[in-house]
Amino acid sequence: MLSLYCIFLWLVLRVGVKGASDLSGCPSTENTWRYRARSGEKFLLFCDVPKPGLCKKRNVSMRQMCGGTLCQRVQWYKQPQNGSQPYAIQNDHPHITWENNLLQFSPIGINDAGSYICAIKYKPKAIKESRKSKEVTCFLNITVEVQPKEKTPCMDSVKNELYLLIGSTDSVPCPGVNCEGDLQRQDVTWYKNGMLCPYWKNTHIVFDEIYHQDHGVYVCDYNQSINSTWWLVRAVVEVKTVVKNTSLAPIIVNPTNDPVTLEVELGMPLTLECKVHFGQERNFNPVVKWYVEDAELNREELRQANISIDNQVERQTIYYTACLKQVTKKDLQKTFICFAQNSVGNATWTIKLKQKRRDGKEFDAFVSYAKQDSFDSLDPSSLNEESFALDLLPKVLEKKYGYTLCLFERDVIPGGVYTEDIVKIIKQSRRVICVLSPSYVSSPTVFELQAAVNLALEDQTLKLILIKFSPFKEPDSLPHRVKKALNVLPTITWRSSKSTPSNSRFWNCVRYHMPVKNHQGLGEKGCKIFPRIFSLRKKEENYSL
Amino acid sequence: MTDEMYCDPDDNAIDLVEIEFQDGTLYFKAEDDDHLESDDFRKLEGPKNAILRNLNNQVLMKKSGMDIAVLEDMTDCEIQANAPQTTFIMQAYKETVPNGLAIAILVRSKNQIYSLSCQNKELQFKEGAAPNHIASTTSDFIFYQKKVIGHEKMQFESSLYPGYFLACEKEQQGYFKLVLKEGCEEADKFMMFIVQYC
């Protein structure tokens, strides 16, 4: 065995140690350290002798570490092989980083062997003298030799990363020490997270009960004599603590009313968030999906989604948010299902959509217009009031601007009593749009206007919008109340060719009087953002007729 | 009905609160104090009774006639025999700014109720129940009960002295006493307890 080592030594690069001036006041008695590392492993060098630490207190916070000299500004230099000037190591190497007084190799390679110098500013303890103690710069010379890992005798049993189960009894072995013989040795030096742990001297650190605070970066050093020189063999173990695999299926933490319904607005985007708690597992393969199911039980996955994960020691929480660009009427008939699964089991959560009705009214506006006789079309080229009401109004207000209108012919189930139906519908509407014309005021349809006026007096939220489709003379037979209303209520005049385009003053004025759409969020993270500042909207539409 | 200013009362109104200018400072008056809360602790319903043990399985008991608590080995019969001094009442509190499970520890002894206080970093049982409402963010009665990750063990951190925990310490005379000690957040086994609710 020993001869093999000798051969390896000749093959491995070694550099002569350059003597450096030793400034008095520096803490370490030796200013030269020699370490042996194995290639391919993570390796650390400390500048300055780490102080015996608070290792007994298992948790070492950065705050505590910085209490001593550990966080002084340190500069690392590498001495090149050819004997030229040492150069400062910058933090631009992919595998060499330095933080505070630590030089870290992830991993160390054959080419990293050589001589390193670290300069640390050190302030010696105040001596009882008249002058203040000056800050000195101490130098530490460190020689590192790197042994190729493949040649390590028991490479397989060298563990540089360990997972310890919290609550169990376990031990942290110094990697590789058992390969080189003496398992009983009690001269191993251990460091945890950069602090010296004087109570640990054996080749293994035994924990009779693992706590989360036992995680960290452990370093073990032991002496080894090779060819009559003493080297410190150093190895690094990253210890991570885990909880045992969960025995629970995932838990969906969304609110559980029964049934769960969400009020939505048609045409608006919708976000559906599913919050799931998962227990920890070594082989963690969580599944979270949103499905939409229709009446025939056909399921389709909602693919557009965001995922965010909150990972804690004892559990992981996954927030899975699906996005619907626009809620359609069909979506109100569908069921939305969140599905979550881990290796133990699965869970589901369902939600249905309901149309939002702030004030309990179903329609934004009821359209009242005179039904045409087939002989009444005076001007075939211009729009008649029936097609204005049945075609143009819905085209602009419903399709373009997203309002919900009620048209008697279209939306009322026949067979009821006309007058009762009218009163019922007007009560279900936020506005009543009356298309006024000579035919309107002289036809039975004027009852609808009368009903609207009366109902508006009872219900403050109901308002009338009068559209003067064509000029007319008020018949005397009209009830007094209706006459008064015609004088006082806002009237928008239809000017055929000018008013037809959907962005005309006419339509802007109609929209001004229509109910405001509610854009308050259903889930603040919407698919799109529709900023609607009330004052801005009003400014746009303040047109005079 | 006039052509009134368009304003949908429910959705588009912005509540203005009364403001007052006093001594160069602008004050907003709350309509009702529902929306204003000063930070405080408020007692929650349902205090739970529990037997507390340290990691050596010694049972916590308030010493009668003294205002300290000790930890001793006890069989179940002995725990019963020593009741109610071994039955601690864990009273939970609701906080305006939650910092964890806030509790007060009470115990009965000889028809008198006592509350554990850590005033001046000295633990003592004060006569009387901890108040229902504590108008402050810290209290000598309130401790934060925190579970140790991966274990069924609890730590109790003082709300008045952050970083100080309930701990078990051996006295010179040989017995174990409940004290308040500075800890490293979550570390020491002597600062861990097992809570057995009954």
XYZ file of C-alpha atoms in Angstrom:
743
model
C 0.000 0.000 0.000
C 2.680 2.419 1.027
C 4.695 1.886 -2.123
C 1.675 2.705 -4.198
C 1.408 5.961 -2.329
C 5.034 6.749 -3.021
C 4.521 6.281 -6.724
C 1.495 8.520 -6.687
C 3.417 11.174 -4.900
C 5.943 11.360 -7.670
C 3.221 11.706 -10.201
C 1.436 14.451 -8.378
C 2.638 18.015 -8.620
C 4.315 19.473 -5.630
C 5.641 22.908 -5.281
C 8.198 24.217 -2.949
C 6.883 26.389 -0.246
C 7.859 29.985 -0.420
C 8.788 31.456 2.867
C 6.879 34.525 3.847
C 7.640 37.127 6.397
C 5.989 36.447 9.662
C 4.571 39.519 11.270
C 4.328 39.461 14.980
C 0.874 39.679 16.349
C -0.523 37.159 13.923
C -2.566 34.549 15.653
C -1.207 31.372 14.202
C 2.048 29.965 15.394
C 2.631 28.127 12.183
C 2.277 30.079 9.047
C 2.542 27.136 6.751
C -0.090 24.506 6.294
C -0.038 21.528 4.036
C -3.212 19.858 2.925
C -4.015 16.883 0.830
C -7.215 16.729 -1.066
C -8.885 14.288 -3.412
C -9.733 15.529 -6.845
C -13.376 15.803 -7.773
C -14.431 16.612 -4.238
C -15.526 19.851 -2.714
C -12.634 21.416 -0.800
C -12.263 24.356 1.552
C -9.420 26.416 2.836
C -9.733 28.703 5.805
C -7.595 31.722 6.247
C -6.638 32.138 9.844
C -7.093 29.436 12.372
C -10.813 29.142 12.965
C -11.681 29.930 16.521
C -13.161 27.203 18.658
C -16.700 27.673 17.868
C -20.127 27.694 19.169
C -20.412 24.237 17.721
C -21.993 23.000 20.859
C -24.788 25.381 20.148
C -25.788 23.584 17.071
C -26.829 26.547 15.064
C -24.171 28.958 13.907
C -25.553 32.067 12.392
C -23.602 34.369 10.170
C -23.934 36.982 12.859
C -22.088 34.811 15.317
C -19.428 33.845 12.843
C -18.708 37.435 12.143
C -18.139 38.133 15.773
C -14.495 37.159 15.525
C -11.936 37.773 12.892
C -13.674 35.538 10.411
C -15.182 38.292 8.427
C -12.255 40.499 8.010
C -11.420 41.260 4.479
C -9.262 38.500 3.179
C -7.375 38.306 -0.062
C -6.307 35.017 -1.580
C -3.352 34.602 -3.867
C -2.100 31.675 -5.840
C 1.563 31.011 -6.314
C 2.115 29.770 -9.844
C 4.281 26.736 -10.370
C 6.973 28.482 -12.270
C 7.949 30.572 -9.288
C 6.747 33.934 -10.573
C 4.790 36.455 -8.567
C 1.676 35.274 -6.786
C -1.474 36.570 -8.351
C -4.701 37.487 -6.662
C -7.548 35.077 -7.101
C -10.625 36.794 -8.428
C -14.092 35.519 -7.982
C -14.477 34.774 -11.651
C -13.502 31.125 -11.617
C -16.331 28.730 -12.250
C -15.247 26.373 -9.545
C -13.270 28.522 -7.145
C -15.136 30.983 -4.979
C -14.153 32.844 -1.884
C -16.409 34.228 0.736
C -15.110 35.929 3.833
C -12.106 33.883 4.853
C -13.098 30.769 3.016
C -11.663 29.643 -0.300
C -13.893 27.066 -1.803
C -13.256 24.646 -4.620
C -16.286 22.999 -6.155
C -14.755 20.632 -6.941
C -11.011 20.669 -6.605
C -9.039 19.381 -9.557
C -5.490 18.293 -10.193
C -4.659 21.705 -11.575
C -5.642 23.386 -8.358
C -2.708 21.877 -6.541
C -0.112 24.356 -5.521
C 0.626 27.082 -3.096
C -1.923 29.548 -1.846
C -1.365 32.607 0.215
C -4.018 34.392 2.112
C -3.649 37.826 3.571
C -5.862 38.719 6.449
C -6.101 41.961 8.316
C -5.863 41.175 11.951
C -6.210 43.374 14.942
C -4.387 41.889 17.887
C -6.005 42.067 21.284
C -5.552 45.367 23.000
C -2.384 45.364 25.010
C -2.187 47.550 28.038
C -0.064 50.167 26.392
C -0.573 53.778 25.777
C -0.767 53.483 22.053
C -3.614 51.703 20.292
C -2.901 48.327 18.769
C -2.388 48.603 15.093
C -3.998 46.472 12.501
C -1.567 44.040 10.938
C -1.768 41.979 7.859
C -0.963 38.352 8.447
C -0.023 35.935 5.772
C -0.736 32.263 5.736
C 0.949 29.951 3.327
C -1.026 26.957 2.346
C 0.180 24.173 0.146
C -2.402 21.971 -1.403
C -1.716 18.649 -2.956
C -4.418 16.967 -4.941
C -4.614 13.235 -5.222
C -6.522 11.853 -8.182
C -9.722 10.395 -6.872
C -9.597 7.333 -9.049
C -6.503 6.216 -7.285
C -8.095 6.488 -3.858
C -8.223 3.060 -2.317
C -11.866 2.893 -1.288
C -13.372 5.516 -3.494
C -16.850 4.070 -3.339
C -17.279 4.526 0.344
C -16.200 8.133 0.345
C -19.334 10.160 0.864
C -19.184 13.889 0.432
C -22.897 14.469 0.678
C -25.094 13.021 3.346
C -28.785 13.101 4.027
C -29.667 12.637 7.665
C -33.174 11.804 8.756
C -34.354 14.231 11.436
C -35.198 12.400 14.643
C -33.071 9.380 13.890
C -29.713 8.320 15.240
C -26.942 8.619 12.738
C -23.340 9.565 12.282
C -21.226 11.673 9.991
C -18.027 9.893 8.985
C -14.907 11.702 7.915
C -14.766 10.710 4.253
C -11.931 8.416 3.370
C -10.459 8.069 6.832
C -11.471 4.464 7.114
C -9.659 3.718 3.919
C -6.379 4.685 5.314
C -6.523 2.507 8.336
C -7.120 3.543 11.838
C -10.813 3.868 12.632
C -10.070 4.324 16.295
C -8.074 7.449 15.949
C -9.088 10.319 18.094
C -7.115 13.103 16.588
C -9.468 14.195 13.862
C -10.165 17.902 13.770
C -13.692 18.815 12.844
C -15.147 22.110 11.665
C -18.785 22.888 11.170
C -19.704 25.840 8.986
C -16.285 27.332 9.426
C -16.043 26.985 13.191
C -13.787 24.616 15.045
C -15.600 21.976 17.074
C -13.194 20.890 19.785
C -15.538 18.266 21.237
C -15.459 16.155 18.156
C -12.279 14.159 17.800
C -13.242 10.803 16.372
C -13.471 9.597 12.843
C -17.257 9.741 13.094
C -19.494 12.304 14.698
C -22.367 10.439 16.280
C -25.714 12.155 16.684
C -28.084 10.319 18.949
C -30.931 12.416 17.668
C -30.710 14.423 14.497
C -32.102 17.946 14.494
C -32.557 20.257 11.562
C -29.714 22.419 12.873
C -27.267 19.598 12.279
C -27.210 20.427 8.614
C -24.181 22.255 7.339
C -20.761 21.969 5.785
C -18.496 19.795 7.885
C -14.740 19.633 7.389
C -12.477 16.985 8.908
C -8.688 17.076 9.038
C -6.341 14.363 10.145
C -2.592 13.974 10.062
C -0.878 11.635 7.748
C 2.769 11.060 7.329
C 3.941 10.509 3.805
C 7.573 10.080 3.104
C 8.485 11.583 6.431
C 6.515 14.742 5.877
C 3.323 15.391 7.695
C 0.303 16.327 5.688
C -3.163 17.227 6.775
C -5.691 15.273 4.846
C -8.840 17.261 4.561
C -12.270 16.265 3.381
C -15.564 18.073 3.198
C -18.999 16.627 3.906
C -22.187 18.467 3.089
C -24.824 17.324 5.506
C -28.454 17.894 4.711
C -31.330 17.042 6.981
C -34.593 15.626 5.761
C -37.824 14.582 7.329
C -39.083 11.118 6.693
C -41.188 10.489 3.675
C -44.715 11.605 4.189
C -47.505 9.105 4.600
C -50.108 11.615 3.508
C -51.674 12.346 0.177
C -51.562 15.995 -0.840
C -53.983 18.374 0.820
C -55.716 21.070 -1.189
C -56.076 24.098 1.014
C -58.670 26.060 -0.974
C -61.788 27.230 0.807
C -64.410 24.564 1.091
C -67.934 25.847 1.026
C -70.353 23.342 -0.293
C -70.801 23.778 -3.209
C -67.968 26.101 -4.101
C -69.050 28.716 -6.581
C -67.148 31.677 -7.830
C -68.894 34.767 -9.101
C -67.514 35.824 -12.445
C -68.226 38.302 -15.193
C -68.682 37.206 -18.761
C -66.012 38.362 -21.129
C -63.500 38.974 -18.369
C -60.371 36.933 -17.707
C -60.389 34.524 -14.806
C -57.611 33.093 -12.662
C -58.170 29.905 -10.741
C -55.688 29.267 -7.980
C -55.162 25.909 -6.343
C -53.041 25.789 -3.172
C -51.732 22.336 -2.293
C -49.674 21.156 0.672
C -47.372 18.222 -0.037
C -45.440 16.280 2.587
C -41.771 15.756 1.861
C -40.503 12.762 -0.037
C -37.065 11.753 -1.211
C -38.364 11.091 -4.703
C -40.780 13.896 -4.997
C -42.863 13.917 -8.149
C -45.858 16.091 -7.467
C -48.669 16.519 -9.945
C -51.030 19.475 -9.900
C -53.447 20.172 -12.732
C -56.570 22.151 -13.489
C -59.259 20.427 -15.519
C -62.479 21.735 -16.977
C -65.330 19.257 -17.268
C -68.449 19.768 -19.292
C -71.926 18.342 -18.856
C -71.009 15.175 -20.737
C -68.111 14.607 -18.334
C -65.489 15.291 -20.974
C -62.398 16.536 -19.236
C -59.863 18.857 -20.697
C -56.744 20.150 -19.047
C -56.256 23.888 -18.708
C -52.805 24.279 -20.083
C -52.191 27.933 -19.526
C -51.008 28.052 -15.961
C -48.425 29.399 -13.569
C -46.775 27.427 -10.853
C -45.026 28.660 -7.745
C -43.486 26.524 -5.036
C -42.831 27.340 -1.397
C -40.368 24.800 -0.051
C -40.023 24.333 3.673
C -38.359 21.585 5.672
C -41.483 19.733 6.609
C -43.653 20.367 3.590
C -43.868 21.989 0.202
C -46.713 24.189 -0.864
C -47.490 24.423 -4.554
C -49.611 27.270 -5.912
C -50.971 26.269 -9.302
C -52.831 29.063 -11.067
C -54.720 28.475 -14.299
C -55.804 31.269 -16.559
C -58.933 31.628 -18.612
C -58.640 34.424 -21.139
C -62.348 35.154 -21.208
C -65.232 33.674 -19.341
C -67.928 32.605 -21.761
C -71.549 31.664 -21.149
C -70.584 28.043 -21.765
C -68.123 28.146 -18.905
C -70.995 28.736 -16.525
C -72.195 25.231 -17.281
C -68.828 23.615 -16.726
C -67.100 22.329 -13.611
C -63.499 23.239 -12.840
C -61.435 20.664 -11.024
C -58.042 20.961 -9.348
C -56.198 17.655 -9.141
C -53.142 16.969 -6.979
C -51.150 13.790 -6.598
C -48.036 12.410 -4.930
C -46.771 8.889 -4.460
C -49.172 8.270 -1.588
C -52.414 9.395 -3.143
C -54.331 12.206 -4.747
C -56.914 14.855 -3.983
C -59.403 16.942 -5.964
C -61.256 20.188 -5.458
C -64.089 21.426 -7.646
C -65.547 24.804 -8.339
C -68.362 26.104 -10.485
C -68.851 29.534 -11.925
C -71.797 31.776 -11.343
C -72.488 35.000 -13.058
C -71.859 37.968 -10.861
C -74.928 40.034 -10.152
C -74.063 42.908 -7.958
C -77.547 44.088 -7.554
C -79.520 40.981 -8.324
C -80.448 42.200 -11.777
C -79.987 39.972 -14.728
C -79.922 42.438 -17.604
C -78.002 45.603 -18.156
C -80.861 47.051 -20.191
C -84.334 46.228 -21.480
C -85.035 47.532 -24.963
C -88.524 48.883 -25.574
C -89.493 49.657 -29.172
C -92.548 49.768 -31.357
C -93.322 46.615 -33.298
C -93.511 47.434 -36.962
C -96.322 46.755 -39.337
C -94.963 45.573 -42.626
C -96.422 48.655 -44.322
C -94.714 51.124 -42.139
C -91.309 51.191 -43.728
C -91.126 54.695 -45.082
C -87.584 54.751 -46.268
C -86.178 51.384 -47.266
C -82.656 52.717 -47.420
C -82.605 53.985 -43.862
C -82.790 51.789 -40.827
C -86.225 51.221 -39.363
C -86.735 51.227 -35.666
C -87.383 47.545 -35.383
C -84.133 46.558 -36.962
C -82.448 49.347 -34.973
C -83.689 47.724 -31.804
C -83.306 44.105 -32.798
C -80.154 44.249 -34.900
C -78.099 47.350 -34.389
C -78.508 47.841 -30.644
C -77.464 44.301 -29.786
C -74.689 44.405 -32.341
C -73.135 47.444 -30.744
C -74.067 47.151 -27.097
C -73.844 43.409 -26.686
C -71.254 42.220 -29.119
C -68.980 45.195 -29.114
C -69.353 46.559 -25.652
C -70.317 43.437 -23.760
C -73.574 44.500 -22.162
C -76.413 42.092 -21.562
C -79.643 43.288 -23.184
C -83.146 41.981 -22.899
C -85.249 41.991 -26.047
C -88.825 40.872 -25.594
C -89.017 38.874 -28.779
C -85.673 37.243 -28.176
C -85.460 36.675 -24.467
C -88.969 36.360 -23.067
C -90.666 32.974 -23.010
C -94.038 33.341 -24.686
C -97.268 32.395 -22.987
C -97.229 34.743 -20.082
C -99.320 37.785 -19.445
C -97.750 40.614 -21.368
C -98.077 43.309 -18.756
C -96.820 41.071 -16.011
C -93.885 39.959 -18.116
C -92.935 43.540 -18.850
C -92.972 44.552 -15.222
C -90.962 41.473 -14.302
C -88.322 42.101 -16.926
C -87.961 45.770 -16.146
C -87.414 44.866 -12.508
C -84.638 42.547 -13.653
C -82.951 45.276 -15.660
C -80.710 48.112 -14.660
C -81.787 50.383 -17.493
C -84.705 50.672 -19.880
C -83.907 51.899 -23.374
C -86.967 53.311 -25.135
C -86.752 53.824 -28.873
C -89.108 56.771 -29.301
C -90.870 57.509 -32.536
C -94.348 58.453 -33.698
C -95.275 54.750 -33.840
C -93.984 54.197 -30.349
C -95.988 56.880 -28.632
C -99.167 55.970 -30.416
C -98.898 52.223 -30.019
C -99.645 49.969 -27.075
C -95.895 49.748 -26.544
C -96.046 53.040 -24.730
C -97.212 50.973 -21.770
C -93.630 49.815 -21.458
C -92.497 53.414 -21.080
C -95.141 54.063 -18.494
C -94.235 50.954 -16.536
C -90.582 51.916 -16.668
C -91.279 55.405 -15.357
C -93.328 54.036 -12.469
C -90.799 51.390 -11.579
C -87.970 53.897 -11.733
C -89.704 55.978 -9.127
C -89.687 52.979 -6.818
C -86.196 51.747 -7.612
C -83.513 54.385 -7.471
C -81.065 52.206 -9.365
C -83.338 51.812 -12.376
C -82.865 54.517 -14.982
C -84.390 55.260 -18.336
C -82.552 56.028 -21.527
C -84.720 57.645 -24.156
C -83.626 57.441 -27.764
C -85.330 59.856 -30.091
C -85.289 57.667 -33.136
C -87.468 59.987 -35.204
C -89.270 63.211 -34.325
C -92.721 62.795 -32.867
C -95.462 64.752 -31.221
C -96.513 63.814 -27.736
C -100.098 62.649 -27.813
C -102.323 64.254 -25.187
C -103.553 60.885 -24.120
C -100.255 60.183 -22.473
C -100.392 60.002 -18.700
C -99.143 63.108 -16.937
C -96.261 61.287 -15.357
C -95.020 60.015 -18.685
C -95.238 63.487 -20.230
C -93.187 64.874 -17.406
C -90.652 62.094 -17.805
C -90.302 62.784 -21.515
C -89.477 66.385 -20.719
C -87.016 65.713 -18.009
C -85.207 62.478 -18.778
C -82.018 62.352 -20.833
C -82.780 61.902 -24.481
C -80.304 60.918 -27.125
C -81.146 61.760 -30.691
C -80.514 59.265 -33.419
C -79.162 60.860 -36.553
C -79.090 57.884 -38.868
C -75.955 58.143 -40.942
C -73.959 60.079 -38.381
C -74.908 57.901 -35.480
C -74.494 54.477 -37.047
C -70.766 53.874 -36.506
C -70.173 52.197 -33.184
C -67.777 54.867 -31.993
C -70.051 57.771 -32.798
C -71.154 60.384 -30.287
C -74.497 58.678 -30.205
C -73.104 55.420 -28.947
C -70.742 57.129 -26.548
C -73.684 58.914 -25.061
C -75.676 55.700 -24.787
C -72.768 54.042 -23.042
C -72.483 56.963 -20.707
C -75.921 56.219 -19.430
C -75.506 52.468 -19.347
C -74.504 50.829 -16.055
C -70.811 50.790 -15.146
C -69.146 47.442 -15.526
C -67.511 46.070 -12.431
C -63.853 45.249 -12.908
C -62.889 44.291 -9.414
C -60.582 41.366 -9.424
C -61.373 37.741 -9.113
C -57.804 36.922 -8.279
C -55.553 39.926 -8.400
C -53.236 38.217 -10.834
C -55.375 38.433 -13.938
C -54.407 37.244 -17.346
C -54.541 40.809 -18.608
C -54.898 44.042 -16.796
C -57.783 46.309 -17.760
C -57.158 49.577 -15.985
C -60.408 51.446 -15.570
C -60.139 54.715 -13.779
C -63.620 56.083 -13.271
C -62.752 59.690 -13.937
C -60.955 58.882 -17.153
C -63.990 57.083 -18.471
C -66.259 59.988 -17.738
C -63.963 62.414 -19.503
C -64.165 60.408 -22.696
C -67.872 60.415 -22.823
C -68.812 63.913 -21.912
C -70.132 64.734 -25.320
C -72.932 67.172 -25.814
C -75.515 66.202 -28.337
C -86.292 62.340 -11.540
C -83.581 64.599 -12.788
C -80.565 63.961 -14.853
C -78.395 63.441 -11.866
C -74.687 63.031 -11.676
C -73.924 59.530 -12.712
C -72.854 57.641 -9.662
C -73.553 54.057 -8.896
C -73.678 54.205 -5.120
C -72.386 50.765 -4.388
C -69.395 50.366 -6.597
C -67.989 53.696 -7.439
C -68.170 55.623 -4.219
C -64.971 56.369 -2.394
C -65.418 56.693 1.320
C -63.985 59.914 2.601
C -63.022 59.940 6.207
C -63.159 62.983 8.382
C -59.868 64.712 8.728
C -58.692 67.074 11.381
C -55.662 69.231 11.616
C -54.170 69.506 15.062
C -50.834 70.980 16.040
C -49.408 70.617 12.618
C -50.413 66.982 12.245
C -53.178 65.673 10.022
C -55.430 63.163 11.739
C -57.862 60.840 10.047
C -60.944 60.045 12.058
C -62.193 56.531 11.844
C -65.903 56.226 11.301
C -65.981 53.493 13.782
C -63.011 51.926 15.414
C -63.559 48.747 13.457
C -60.803 49.550 11.033
C -58.272 50.782 13.530
C -56.410 48.393 15.722
C -53.445 48.962 17.934
C -51.146 45.989 18.146
C -52.131 43.759 20.992
C -52.809 40.250 22.238
C -56.313 39.019 22.769
C -57.285 35.849 24.581
C -58.727 33.141 22.392
C -61.393 30.676 23.409
C -60.582 27.204 24.562
C -57.475 27.013 26.764
C -55.970 23.556 26.660
C -54.660 21.598 29.594
C -51.300 19.939 29.190
C -48.592 18.039 30.991
C -45.160 19.377 30.143
C -42.041 17.258 30.130
C -38.408 17.860 29.314
C -36.443 15.547 27.054
C -35.444 13.395 30.023
C -39.130 12.765 30.581
C -39.175 14.717 33.790
C -42.544 16.286 34.492
C -43.002 19.976 35.134
C -44.719 20.911 38.353
C -45.310 24.129 40.181
C -43.929 23.891 43.641
C -46.659 24.671 46.166
C -45.903 27.533 48.385
C -43.209 28.756 45.994
C -43.438 30.665 42.777
C -41.084 28.449 40.819
C -41.594 25.257 38.848
C -39.438 22.177 38.974
C -38.995 19.117 36.791
C -39.009 15.689 38.383
C -39.352 12.078 37.443
C -42.926 11.017 38.072
C -45.057 8.014 37.380
C -48.523 8.554 36.006
C -49.972 8.015 39.445
C -47.679 10.603 40.861
C -48.667 13.054 38.166
C -52.280 12.597 39.180
C -51.410 12.864 42.830
C -49.594 16.089 42.261
C -52.425 17.612 40.268
C -53.422 20.388 39.700
C -49.838 21.597 39.959
C -48.808 19.306 37.112
C -51.615 20.373 34.845
C -50.693 23.507 33.009
C -53.280 25.596 31.242
C -52.066 26.692 27.808
C -54.037 29.802 26.977
C -53.719 30.880 23.354
C -53.796 34.496 22.302
C -54.610 36.127 19.019
C -52.172 38.765 17.818
C -52.736 41.639 15.453
C -49.398 40.865 13.874
C -48.985 37.103 14.154
C -45.555 35.989 15.203
C -46.329 32.375 15.912
C -48.544 30.613 18.393
C -48.767 33.055 21.313
C -49.639 31.458 24.619
C -49.689 32.132 28.313
C -48.990 29.339 30.780
C -51.231 29.158 33.814
C -51.586 26.680 36.642
C -53.853 26.187 39.620
C -52.599 25.488 43.063
C -54.625 25.446 46.280
C -57.633 27.232 44.751
C -55.551 30.016 43.337
C -54.636 30.502 39.717
C -51.132 31.547 38.732
C -49.606 32.800 35.491
C -46.024 32.252 34.399
C -44.131 35.504 34.001
C -40.603 36.128 32.773
C -40.262 39.673 34.029
C -36.652 40.770 34.458
C -35.612 37.504 32.823
C -36.565 35.685 36.020
C -39.281 33.109 35.834
C -41.975 33.258 38.453
C -45.585 32.354 38.829
C -47.619 35.443 39.540
C -50.928 35.191 41.287
C -53.913 35.709 39.065
C -54.825 34.910 35.507
C -53.086 36.620 32.628
C -55.257 39.438 31.262
C -57.731 38.883 28.425
C -56.361 41.753 26.487
C -52.765 42.920 26.503
C -52.347 46.237 24.749
C -48.811 45.729 23.604
C -46.711 43.686 21.224
C -44.735 42.116 24.075
C -45.667 40.713 27.437
C -43.980 38.957 30.288
C -46.823 36.432 30.186
C -46.755 35.664 26.492
C -44.485 33.009 24.983
C -44.323 31.823 21.424
C -44.730 28.073 21.184
C -42.693 26.776 18.263
C -42.409 23.220 17.075
C -38.941 21.841 16.465
C -38.682 20.822 12.814
C -39.123 17.112 12.336
C -39.734 16.438 16.039
C -42.770 16.434 18.273
C -41.050 18.847 20.619
C -41.782 22.443 21.465
C -39.807 25.485 22.380
C -41.196 28.498 24.170
C -39.663 31.848 23.319
C -40.443 34.895 25.409
C -42.260 37.668 23.565
C -40.729 40.211 25.923
C -37.146 38.986 25.538
C -36.688 37.605 22.035
C -33.970 34.982 21.952
C -34.732 33.817 25.482
C -36.415 30.486 25.963
C -37.952 28.412 28.717
C -35.281 25.936 29.748
C -34.559 23.272 32.270
C -31.537 23.869 34.485
C -29.990 21.840 37.232
C -29.621 23.756 40.435
C -26.791 23.367 42.916
C -29.047 21.511 45.281
C -29.526 18.860 42.629
C -33.039 19.516 41.406
C -34.119 20.717 37.988
C -35.758 24.099 37.727
C -37.659 25.862 34.979
C -35.734 28.980 33.992
C -35.468 31.504 31.205
C -32.277 31.201 29.207
C -30.786 32.783 26.159
C -30.686 30.389 23.264
C -29.561 30.148 19.696
C -33.032 30.218 18.285
C -33.517 26.484 18.012
C -30.740 24.478 19.447
C -30.449 23.315 22.977
C -32.094 20.146 24.156
C -32.591 21.801 27.519
C -34.895 24.260 25.851
C -37.158 21.643 24.356
C -40.313 20.297 25.913
C -42.870 17.690 25.125
C -46.429 18.905 25.428
C -48.977 16.260 26.254
C -52.469 17.670 25.931
C -55.069 16.130 28.159
